[in-house]
């Protein structure tokens, strides 16, 4: 479960301050499937970066499975990320000099998984997102939607319990988007927790409930919670 | 007008060949507003790169306002781009060490426009896309949708006659997307030619007609042509 209380995050530039998150309170249970929507610039990616242990808040508490993350150092946060979290970035963050296959295998580099097994898992994931014939391409040799799918596959290879997807279908046509949504539904029914930022209502509809963010604050929550 | 005949484009990797565009024929009149849709990987961005004089085809002809572009060298293509074309890239391609304002002004750097006038124009465009308060931010200090809007503003500063927009609303919420569509409608009613790749049917609906691309070929054209 994720318990967020009084989360605040600002960016300071000279004497100007941008308040990206303003007193966020949230409770997300294990195996929830949550969508986050809101205007461009409203704080969605900033919230996801804190949930994903990529950055820390200025104030407030973040309990992940009972552990307070606000006070951890970078190494401790990295360890939690590697074990439990799969993050699909809004701008993909792929390594430009490595192939799709190498990119997907990267998260397992320092794990106990053997290279053979990592290769098998990576190929299966790339096939699953429709990139069987693009495994040896580097990002510059891929279309926008293909890069997005490499980022999706990479986020899933360590079998994370918490999946954070920031605009996972932003560059995908409707058929490919549905394919990804089927994949997410499958992961959800396997017990994984999914938090997904999207600006498309038809994508958000796959989640159990939708949180609306606006100017760094939670404005409303809609949808069925716990069928 | 754009006249494309028998356009072909392949990417060769070792002994594998990816046929990205397969015998494309197209006629787009001055002041047309065209949407291009199709599956991820179907060749949309590749076609846009050729239309935008960023790359050349392997075979076929591309006449832009009566001039054959297939045989031009890089400098000649760059000159045409600077004068007539505004390109909004699927992955934005902003300069990371410059502010939003500097990024938008870049296309006018070697033009006859004075620095003062370029600054006024850039500020007006950034205000128009809702970024008045983010002009001094660099790309890493902007949200995904804010970067996208900087890319849109930059593409418009040289008052291009041909606007090529590759997924211009991919990272934008519905309100901000409508704002951008209003801007495009305005440009269109001012006489500009707009070719827009999108995967969202509600965005494509703003165009006069929609071209469907699939496996590098044009599969169908729908919509009202010349009311
Ligand atoms: N430099 C390259 N080398 C090899 N293959 C390439 C290269 N660039 C693109 N491709 C391939 O060409 C095909 C068309 O790519 P393109 O970027 O035009 O697709 P697209 O329709 O824009 O897709 P998307 O909707 O995902 O952005 C893809 O299958 C892609 O893998
Ligand atoms: N490093 C930074 N320095 C200053 N301001 C920042 C920085 N990073 C983000 N911001 C600002 O914080 C606000 C929230 O950004 P965030 O990326 O969380 O928005 P978002 O909801 O994900 O938007 P989008 O839908 O466009 O992706 C934005 O107004 C942005 O300009
Ligand atoms: Mg974002
Ligand atoms: Mg593309």
XYZ file of N, CA and C in Angstrom, chain A residues 94 99-108 118 121-123 125-126 149-158:
81
model
N 15.425 6.242 -22.863
C 16.150 5.062 -23.333
C 17.622 5.413 -23.541
N 20.720 -1.340 -28.134
C 19.560 -1.811 -28.888
C 18.329 -1.884 -27.993
N 17.173 -2.105 -28.619
C 15.938 -2.283 -27.860
C 16.112 -3.419 -26.858
N 16.686 -4.527 -27.315
C 16.880 -5.694 -26.441
C 17.775 -5.339 -25.249
N 18.890 -4.659 -25.518
C 19.791 -4.291 -24.425
C 19.121 -3.326 -23.452
N 18.337 -2.406 -23.991
C 17.630 -1.453 -23.141
C 16.678 -2.180 -22.187
N 15.952 -3.160 -22.712
C 14.979 -3.862 -21.883
C 15.685 -4.689 -20.806
N 16.870 -5.205 -21.117
C 17.601 -6.049 -20.151
C 18.299 -5.253 -19.056
N 18.495 -3.956 -19.291
C 19.285 -3.142 -18.350
C 18.901 -3.256 -16.881
N 17.625 -3.209 -16.511
C 17.279 -3.259 -15.085
C 17.737 -4.546 -14.394
N 17.991 -5.602 -15.165
C 18.392 -6.864 -14.535
C 19.905 -7.021 -14.465
N 17.689 -13.385 -18.526
C 17.316 -11.989 -18.793
C 17.004 -11.802 -20.273
N 13.582 -13.357 -21.033
C 12.504 -12.494 -20.528
C 12.328 -11.243 -21.383
N 13.459 -10.627 -21.782
C 13.401 -9.388 -22.562
C 12.770 -9.646 -23.927
N 13.156 -10.748 -24.545
C 12.587 -11.071 -25.859
C 11.077 -11.309 -25.760
N 9.008 -10.030 -23.590
C 8.324 -8.748 -23.390
C 8.276 -7.935 -24.679
N 9.377 -7.931 -25.414
C 9.392 -7.171 -26.672
C 8.403 -7.774 -27.670
N 7.158 1.698 -26.608
C 6.930 0.314 -26.237
C 8.183 -0.352 -25.660
N 9.367 0.102 -26.113
C 10.599 -0.397 -25.490
C 10.629 0.045 -24.025
N 10.227 1.304 -23.776
C 10.195 1.818 -22.404
C 9.214 1.022 -21.545
N 8.092 0.619 -22.143
C 7.109 -0.184 -21.415
C 7.689 -1.553 -21.068
N 8.302 -2.199 -22.061
C 8.886 -3.519 -21.820
C 9.964 -3.457 -20.744
N 10.822 -2.428 -20.830
C 11.904 -2.298 -19.848
C 11.368 -2.154 -18.428
N 10.247 -1.444 -18.288
C 9.691 -1.192 -16.952
C 9.132 -2.469 -16.326
N 8.893 -3.483 -17.150
C 8.217 -4.678 -16.639
C 9.147 -5.848 -16.399
N 10.415 -5.724 -16.785
C 11.280 -6.904 -16.786
C 11.679 -7.373 -15.386
N 11.704 -6.483 -14.418
C 12.047 -6.914 -13.056
C 10.807 -7.364 -12.286
